[in-house]
Amino acid sequence: MTVIRSVVRGIGSYLPARTLTNHDLAAMVDTTDEWIQQRTGIKERHIAAEKECTSDLALAAAKKAIAAAGIEPESIDLIIVGTSTPDNTFPATACAVQAGLGITTGAAFDLQAVCSGFVFALTTADNFIRAGQARRVLVIGAETFSRILDWDDRTTCVLFGDGAGAIVLEAAEGEGTTADRGILTCHLRSDGRHKEKLFVDGGPSSTRTVGHLRMEGKEVFRHAVGMITDVIEDAFAATGTSAGDVDWFVPHQANRRIIDGSAKKLGIPLEKTVTTVDRHGNTSAASIPLALSVAVADGRIKEGDLVLLEAMGGGFTWGSVLLRW
Ligand code: ACO
């Protein structure tokens, strides 16, 4: 049976030039490099320059993804930016990216699912492609979480960083089997009962301010490993695959202990798990495309590999995408 698949044609990423090490943070709040590394695995993160906005990061990543795909920007008919740190309340950061690429056709919008933003955006793009409503989609995860951190709160400010990653997805015909290249299955979940465990204490309609990130760290940690299991089991059940078939596990990069715990629970060896949290911190919606970008650039992820993506974030939201690269 012939089916439409969303195949990755190119990937790109961008990290701001400035790095902030744990030692730098120790000079700002009551913390130590040892505490941060032991609890999170993070050594350093990148921080956007004063005038650098989320759309600037997104545009830089998008240009690299488009160059890697070898296509003309005008051939892109949909841009989706997963972000919780847009340049402005509106218009969408995706519209700024579209203008920056010189595209005047098609559509562009933002999608907000916090750390699950890239998985939600990828799923949305796949649905547009499989419905025949788009052929080439630019999917971006881009964040400047440094702008919503309370830099006096040591329990949160040590965890996050800025960055962006982008991929170009293109419609292609497949045989309808798991040997096809492209996205094989996507599974999304949300449970708003947990909305106060990880949130920003401001917004246009509530406080008329931007607000700061607040988190019950222990509660988020407790749920993170447990929650992702269902969407990964759904991915395996939908495709008749199992953990042993996965070539690369690329989870959201929140915390080394969450990543290791998830991989162990799923039975995926750490050698097949891509980890960048040590260098990037938690870049929310940008973390998965950033990690993918690193693993493609260093030759780990190759065409034909089975790649499992997974994320969990504020809301709570969580989801999985299984694709053949
Ligand atoms: N430096 C030094 N000490 C600190 C720091 C810090 N940066 N932050 C907290 N502490 C202290 C606390 O005040 C506490 O001190 P006390 O015992 O005197 O009260 C002590 O360290 C232990 O604090 P806990 O919160 O119990 O530390 P825990 O082991 O739970 O680790 C952490 C905290 C790293 C936040 C952990 O809960 C975690 O990783 N949670 C997941 C959160 C996460 O990754 N969120 C990202 C967003 S969600 C997502 O992307 C999935």
Short mmCIF file of C-alpha atoms and ligand atoms in Angstrom, two decimals:
data_model
loop_
_atom_site.label_atom_id
_atom_site.label_comp_id
_atom_site.label_asym_id
_atom_site.label_seq_id
_atom_site.Cartn_x
_atom_site.Cartn_y
_atom_site.Cartn_z
CA MET A 1 0.00 0.00 0.00
CA THR A 2 1.44 3.37 -1.00
CA VAL A 3 1.37 6.01 1.76
CA ILE A 4 2.64 9.57 2.17
CA ARG A 5 5.60 9.86 4.54
CA SER A 6 7.21 13.00 6.00
CA VAL A 7 10.91 12.52 5.28
CA VAL A 8 13.71 14.59 6.83
CA ARG A 9 15.62 16.38 4.05
CA GLY A 10 17.88 18.62 6.12
CA ILE A 11 18.74 19.67 9.65
CA GLY A 12 20.46 22.71 11.14
CA SER A 13 21.03 24.30 14.51
CA TYR A 14 22.26 27.47 16.14
CA LEU A 15 23.68 28.20 19.57
CA PRO A 16 24.39 31.75 20.81
CA ALA A 17 28.12 32.51 21.07
CA ARG A 18 28.18 33.18 24.82
CA THR A 19 28.50 30.23 27.16
CA LEU A 20 27.69 30.37 30.84
CA THR A 21 29.50 27.73 32.89
CA ASN A 22 28.51 26.34 36.27
CA HIS A 23 31.48 28.26 37.70
CA ASP A 24 30.02 31.48 36.26
CA LEU A 25 26.71 30.65 37.95
CA ALA A 26 28.46 29.97 41.26
CA ALA A 27 29.53 33.62 41.21
CA MET A 28 25.91 34.71 40.74
CA VAL A 29 23.89 32.47 43.13
CA ASP A 30 24.61 30.12 46.04
CA THR A 31 25.51 27.02 44.03
CA THR A 32 28.48 24.92 42.96
CA ASP A 33 29.67 23.20 39.81
CA GLU A 34 29.61 19.93 41.75
CA TRP A 35 25.95 20.30 42.83
CA ILE A 36 24.76 21.18 39.31
CA GLN A 37 26.72 18.39 37.63
CA GLN A 38 25.70 15.78 40.16
CA ARG A 39 21.96 16.63 40.09
CA THR A 40 21.58 17.49 36.40
CA GLY A 41 24.67 16.54 34.36
CA ILE A 42 24.87 20.14 33.07
CA LYS A 43 28.30 21.77 32.74
CA GLU A 44 27.49 24.81 30.63
CA ARG A 45 24.73 26.40 28.56
CA HIS A 46 24.54 29.08 25.86
CA ILE A 47 22.91 32.45 26.51
CA ALA A 48 21.51 34.74 23.78
CA ALA A 49 23.14 38.13 23.33
CA GLU A 50 21.27 41.21 24.53
CA LYS A 51 19.73 41.99 21.15
CA GLU A 52 19.37 38.38 19.99
CA CYS A 53 15.74 37.24 19.90
CA THR A 54 14.20 33.78 19.55
CA SER A 55 13.47 34.49 15.86
CA ASP A 56 17.16 35.28 15.26
CA LEU A 57 18.16 31.89 16.68
CA ALA A 58 15.37 30.18 14.73
CA LEU A 59 16.32 31.90 11.47
CA ALA A 60 19.99 30.95 11.80
CA ALA A 61 19.05 27.29 12.40
CA ALA A 62 16.49 27.37 9.56
CA LYS A 63 19.03 28.69 7.04
CA LYS A 64 21.38 25.81 7.84
CA ALA A 65 18.58 23.23 7.57
CA ILE A 66 17.49 24.66 4.21
CA ALA A 67 21.09 24.65 2.94
CA ALA A 68 21.51 21.03 4.08
CA ALA A 69 18.28 20.09 2.27
CA GLY A 70 19.54 21.82 -0.88
CA ILE A 71 16.19 23.50 -1.56
CA GLU A 72 14.99 27.03 -2.26
CA PRO A 73 13.29 28.69 0.74
CA GLU A 74 10.31 29.67 -1.45
CA SER A 75 9.47 25.99 -1.92
CA ILE A 76 8.55 25.72 1.78
CA ASP A 77 4.79 25.91 2.20
CA LEU A 78 4.53 25.75 6.01
CA ILE A 79 6.69 26.95 8.91
CA ILE A 80 5.98 25.82 12.46
CA VAL A 81 8.02 27.20 15.35
CA GLY A 82 7.76 25.38 18.67
CA THR A 83 8.53 27.99 21.33
CA SER A 84 7.42 29.24 24.73
CA THR A 85 9.63 32.32 24.48
CA PRO A 86 8.32 34.16 21.39
CA ASP A 87 9.81 37.53 20.38
CA ASN A 88 6.45 39.17 21.10
CA THR A 89 3.04 38.07 22.36
CA PHE A 90 2.10 38.38 18.70
CA PRO A 91 2.70 38.10 15.77
CA ALA A 92 4.05 34.57 15.73
CA THR A 93 7.82 34.14 15.80
CA ALA A 94 7.27 31.88 12.76
CA CYS A 95 6.16 34.96 10.77
CA ALA A 96 9.45 36.69 11.60
CA VAL A 97 11.32 33.60 10.41
CA GLN A 98 9.23 33.50 7.24
CA ALA A 99 10.05 37.16 6.51
CA GLY A 100 13.72 36.55 7.30
CA LEU A 101 13.79 33.77 4.73
CA GLY A 102 12.11 35.99 2.12
CA ILE A 103 9.10 33.65 1.84
CA THR A 104 5.78 35.30 0.97
CA THR A 105 3.69 32.22 0.26
CA GLY A 106 2.31 29.42 2.42
CA ALA A 107 1.63 29.72 6.15
CA ALA A 108 3.61 30.17 9.35
CA PHE A 109 2.55 29.76 12.96
CA ASP A 110 3.90 29.09 16.44
CA LEU A 111 3.06 26.11 18.61
CA GLN A 112 3.38 26.18 22.38
CA ALA A 113 3.85 22.93 24.29
CA VAL A 114 6.89 23.98 26.34
CA CYS A 115 9.59 21.27 26.36
CA SER A 116 7.38 19.02 24.21
CA GLY A 117 7.11 21.80 21.60
CA PHE A 118 9.30 20.15 18.96
CA VAL A 119 7.53 16.78 19.23
CA PHE A 120 4.13 18.53 19.01
CA ALA A 121 5.33 20.65 16.04
CA LEU A 122 6.74 17.61 14.23
CA THR A 123 3.46 15.75 14.73
CA THR A 124 1.48 18.71 13.42
CA ALA A 125 3.74 18.99 10.37
CA ASP A 126 3.38 15.26 9.69
CA ASN A 127 -0.40 15.58 9.80
CA PHE A 128 -0.34 18.50 7.33
CA ILE A 129 1.89 16.50 5.00
CA ARG A 130 -0.10 13.28 5.20
CA ALA A 131 -3.36 15.22 4.66
CA GLY A 132 -1.86 16.64 1.45
CA GLN A 133 -2.06 20.23 2.76
CA ALA A 134 1.70 20.85 2.72
CA ARG A 135 4.62 19.30 0.84
CA ARG A 136 7.64 20.96 2.44
CA VAL A 137 7.51 22.00 6.08
CA LEU A 138 10.15 23.78 8.12
CA VAL A 139 9.85 22.62 11.74
CA ILE A 140 11.80 24.62 14.29
CA GLY A 141 12.33 24.48 18.05
CA ALA A 142 13.73 27.79 19.30
CA GLU A 143 13.97 29.28 22.78
CA THR A 144 15.48 32.08 24.82
CA PHE A 145 14.61 30.72 28.27
CA SER A 146 17.29 33.00 29.73
CA ARG A 147 14.70 35.80 29.33
CA ILE A 148 12.11 34.15 31.60
CA LEU A 149 14.44 32.85 34.31
CA ASP A 150 14.56 34.34 37.78
CA TRP A 151 18.34 34.74 38.00
CA ASP A 152 18.11 34.94 41.80
CA ASP A 153 16.43 31.52 42.04
CA ARG A 154 19.17 28.88 42.18
CA THR A 155 16.64 26.05 41.93
CA THR A 156 15.73 26.99 38.33
CA CYS A 157 18.32 29.36 36.82
CA VAL A 158 21.01 26.67 36.66
CA LEU A 159 18.90 24.34 34.50
CA PHE A 160 18.16 26.15 31.25
CA GLY A 161 19.89 27.52 28.14
CA ASP A 162 19.12 29.16 24.79
CA GLY A 163 19.32 27.71 21.28
CA ALA A 164 17.47 26.59 18.17
CA GLY A 165 17.25 23.60 15.87
CA ALA A 166 15.37 23.15 12.59
CA ILE A 167 14.51 20.41 10.15
CA VAL A 168 13.02 20.39 6.66
CA LEU A 169 10.35 17.72 6.19
CA GLU A 170 9.19 16.72 2.72
CA ALA A 171 6.35 14.54 1.45
CA ALA A 172 7.53 11.29 -0.13
CA GLU A 173 5.86 8.06 -1.13
CA GLY A 174 6.40 5.05 1.10
CA GLU A 175 5.35 1.41 1.06
CA GLY A 176 3.52 1.68 4.37
CA THR A 177 6.07 -0.46 6.21
CA THR A 178 8.57 0.38 8.96
CA ALA A 179 11.31 0.14 6.32
CA ASP A 180 10.04 3.45 4.85
CA ARG A 181 12.08 6.56 5.44
CA GLY A 182 10.23 9.32 7.31
CA ILE A 183 7.92 9.66 10.29
CA LEU A 184 6.36 6.30 11.11
CA THR A 185 4.17 7.25 14.08
CA CYS A 186 3.50 10.11 16.53
CA HIS A 187 1.76 10.06 19.93
CA LEU A 188 0.87 13.15 21.98
CA ARG A 189 -0.58 13.56 25.47
CA SER A 190 -1.43 16.37 27.89
CA ASP A 191 -2.76 16.47 31.44
CA GLY A 192 -3.62 19.99 32.59
CA ARG A 193 -4.12 18.90 36.19
CA HIS A 194 -0.36 19.39 36.54
CA LYS A 195 -0.28 22.90 35.08
CA GLU A 196 0.98 24.49 38.29
CA LYS A 197 4.00 22.20 38.71
CA LEU A 198 5.94 23.94 35.94
CA PHE A 199 4.72 27.32 34.77
CA VAL A 200 5.54 30.98 34.12
CA ASP A 201 3.98 33.33 36.68
CA GLY A 202 2.94 35.97 34.18
CA GLY A 203 1.21 36.49 30.86
CA PRO A 204 -0.74 39.00 28.79
CA SER A 205 -4.18 37.98 30.05
CA SER A 206 -3.37 37.24 33.71
CA THR A 207 -0.73 39.71 34.90
CA ARG A 208 0.02 41.76 31.74
CA THR A 209 3.68 40.91 32.33
CA VAL A 210 6.01 38.25 30.95
CA GLY A 211 6.72 36.54 34.29
CA HIS A 212 9.33 34.05 35.46
CA LEU A 213 9.62 30.28 35.26
CA ARG A 214 8.53 28.46 38.44
CA MET A 215 8.87 24.77 39.04
CA GLU A 216 8.31 22.06 41.62
CA GLY A 217 11.51 20.28 40.64
CA LYS A 218 10.95 17.07 42.57
CA GLU A 219 7.40 16.66 41.25
CA VAL A 220 8.51 17.27 37.65
CA PHE A 221 11.33 14.77 38.07
CA ARG A 222 8.96 12.16 39.54
CA HIS A 223 6.51 12.45 36.65
CA ALA A 224 9.10 12.81 33.87
CA VAL A 225 10.37 9.23 33.83
CA GLY A 226 6.95 7.71 34.51
CA MET A 227 4.89 9.63 31.98
CA ILE A 228 6.90 9.10 28.84
CA THR A 229 6.53 5.32 28.97
CA ASP A 230 2.95 5.26 27.67
CA VAL A 231 3.65 7.26 24.48
CA ILE A 232 6.70 5.15 23.72
CA GLU A 233 4.74 1.94 24.21
CA ASP A 234 2.10 3.42 21.88
CA ALA A 235 4.83 4.07 19.27
CA PHE A 236 6.09 0.49 19.49
CA ALA A 237 2.55 -0.96 19.40
CA ALA A 238 1.57 1.15 16.37
CA THR A 239 4.58 0.00 14.36
CA GLY A 240 5.22 -3.51 15.67
CA THR A 241 8.70 -2.45 16.77
CA SER A 242 10.45 -2.72 20.13
CA ALA A 243 13.26 -1.05 22.02
CA GLY A 244 15.74 -3.47 20.44
CA ASP A 245 14.96 -2.04 16.97
CA VAL A 246 15.82 1.55 17.93
CA ASP A 247 19.16 2.75 16.54
CA TRP A 248 19.11 6.11 18.33
CA PHE A 249 17.09 7.38 21.27
CA VAL A 250 16.99 11.19 21.28
CA PRO A 251 15.06 12.35 24.35
CA HIS A 252 14.32 15.90 25.45
CA GLN A 253 17.44 17.12 27.22
CA ALA A 254 16.20 18.27 30.64
CA ASN A 255 18.44 16.45 33.02
CA ARG A 256 21.00 13.66 32.75
CA ARG A 257 19.31 11.65 35.49
CA ILE A 258 15.93 11.80 33.71
CA ILE A 259 17.56 10.75 30.42
CA ASP A 260 19.46 7.84 31.98
CA GLY A 261 16.40 6.75 33.99
CA SER A 262 14.19 6.82 30.89
CA ALA A 263 16.68 4.88 28.75
CA LYS A 264 17.07 2.27 31.48
CA LYS A 265 13.32 1.88 31.93
CA LEU A 266 12.88 1.41 28.17
CA GLY A 267 15.78 -1.01 27.90
CA ILE A 268 17.73 1.21 25.52
CA PRO A 269 21.50 1.14 26.12
CA LEU A 270 23.16 4.47 26.91
CA GLU A 271 25.46 4.01 23.86
CA LYS A 272 22.33 4.45 21.71
CA THR A 273 21.12 7.49 23.63
CA VAL A 274 22.07 10.96 22.42
CA THR A 275 22.90 13.33 25.28
CA THR A 276 23.77 17.02 24.90
CA VAL A 277 22.39 18.38 28.18
CA ASP A 278 25.95 18.67 29.53
CA ARG A 279 26.80 21.36 26.95
CA HIS A 280 23.38 22.89 26.20
CA GLY A 281 21.42 22.70 29.45
CA ASN A 282 17.67 22.40 28.99
CA THR A 283 16.75 24.39 25.87
CA SER A 284 13.08 23.34 26.04
CA ALA A 285 11.57 23.00 22.52
CA ALA A 286 15.02 23.40 20.95
CA SER A 287 16.67 20.52 22.79
CA ILE A 288 15.68 17.61 20.51
CA PRO A 289 16.58 19.25 17.16
CA LEU A 290 19.83 20.49 18.75
CA ALA A 291 20.67 16.95 19.90
CA LEU A 292 19.67 15.49 16.53
CA SER A 293 21.87 18.04 14.81
CA VAL A 294 24.90 17.08 16.90
CA ALA A 295 24.38 13.34 16.27
CA VAL A 296 23.91 13.84 12.51
CA ALA A 297 26.96 16.11 12.27
CA ASP A 298 29.24 13.65 14.11
CA GLY A 299 28.04 10.77 11.93
CA ARG A 300 26.12 8.80 14.56
CA ILE A 301 22.66 9.19 12.98
CA LYS A 302 22.71 8.05 9.35
CA GLU A 303 20.12 7.67 6.63
CA GLY A 304 17.96 4.62 7.32
CA ASP A 305 18.45 4.62 11.11
CA LEU A 306 15.40 4.15 13.33
CA VAL A 307 15.24 7.17 15.65
CA LEU A 308 12.97 7.52 18.70
CA LEU A 309 12.21 11.04 19.95
CA GLU A 310 10.53 11.69 23.27
CA ALA A 311 9.72 14.80 25.31
CA MET A 312 7.88 15.89 28.40
CA GLY A 313 7.22 19.43 29.55
CA GLY A 314 4.98 21.97 31.25
CA GLY A 315 1.26 21.37 31.10
CA PHE A 316 2.10 18.56 31.53
CA THR A 317 2.56 17.73 27.87
CA TRP A 318 4.42 14.72 26.54
CA GLY A 319 4.85 12.79 23.32
CA SER A 320 6.89 10.51 21.10
CA VAL A 321 7.85 10.39 17.43
CA LEU A 322 9.34 7.30 15.78
CA LEU A 323 11.00 7.97 12.43
CA ARG A 324 13.38 6.40 10.01
CA TRP A 325 16.07 8.98 9.22
N1 ACO B 1 22.72 24.71 44.04
C1 ACO B 1 22.89 24.23 45.28
N2 ACO B 1 21.87 23.79 46.03
C2 ACO B 1 20.65 23.81 45.49
C3 ACO B 1 20.40 24.30 44.18
C4 ACO B 1 21.51 24.77 43.46
N3 ACO B 1 21.38 25.26 42.21
N4 ACO B 1 19.09 24.19 43.93
C5 ACO B 1 18.51 23.66 45.02
N5 ACO B 1 19.46 23.43 45.95
C6 ACO B 1 19.28 22.87 47.27
C7 ACO B 1 17.86 22.99 47.78
O1 ACO B 1 17.62 24.24 48.33
C8 ACO B 1 17.84 21.89 48.80
O2 ACO B 1 18.42 22.34 49.97
P1 ACO B 1 17.81 21.94 51.40
O3 ACO B 1 17.91 20.44 51.45
O4 ACO B 1 18.71 22.64 52.35
O5 ACO B 1 16.40 22.42 51.38
C9 ACO B 1 18.74 20.82 48.21
O6 ACO B 1 19.55 21.48 47.22
C10 ACO B 1 18.00 19.70 47.54
O7 ACO B 1 17.01 20.27 46.69
P2 ACO B 1 16.03 19.37 45.87
O8 ACO B 1 15.06 20.23 45.12
O9 ACO B 1 15.50 18.29 46.73
O10 ACO B 1 17.06 18.73 44.82
P3 ACO B 1 16.80 17.59 43.82
O11 ACO B 1 17.69 16.46 44.06
O12 ACO B 1 15.35 17.29 43.65
O13 ACO B 1 17.30 18.25 42.48
C11 ACO B 1 16.45 19.31 40.51
C12 ACO B 1 16.68 19.43 42.00
C13 ACO B 1 17.77 19.18 39.79
C14 ACO B 1 15.70 20.55 40.01
C15 ACO B 1 15.59 18.05 40.27
O14 ACO B 1 14.45 18.06 41.07
C16 ACO B 1 15.20 17.90 38.86
O15 ACO B 1 15.99 17.63 38.02
N6 ACO B 1 13.89 18.05 38.54
C17 ACO B 1 13.42 17.98 37.21
C18 ACO B 1 13.23 19.34 36.79
C19 ACO B 1 13.60 19.57 35.37
O16 ACO B 1 14.48 19.00 34.78
N7 ACO B 1 12.88 20.50 34.85
C20 ACO B 1 13.11 20.94 33.56
C21 ACO B 1 11.88 21.36 32.98
S1 ACO B 1 10.78 20.08 32.81
C22 ACO B 1 11.30 19.23 31.61
O17 ACO B 1 11.99 19.71 30.77
C23 ACO B 1 10.88 17.84 31.60
#
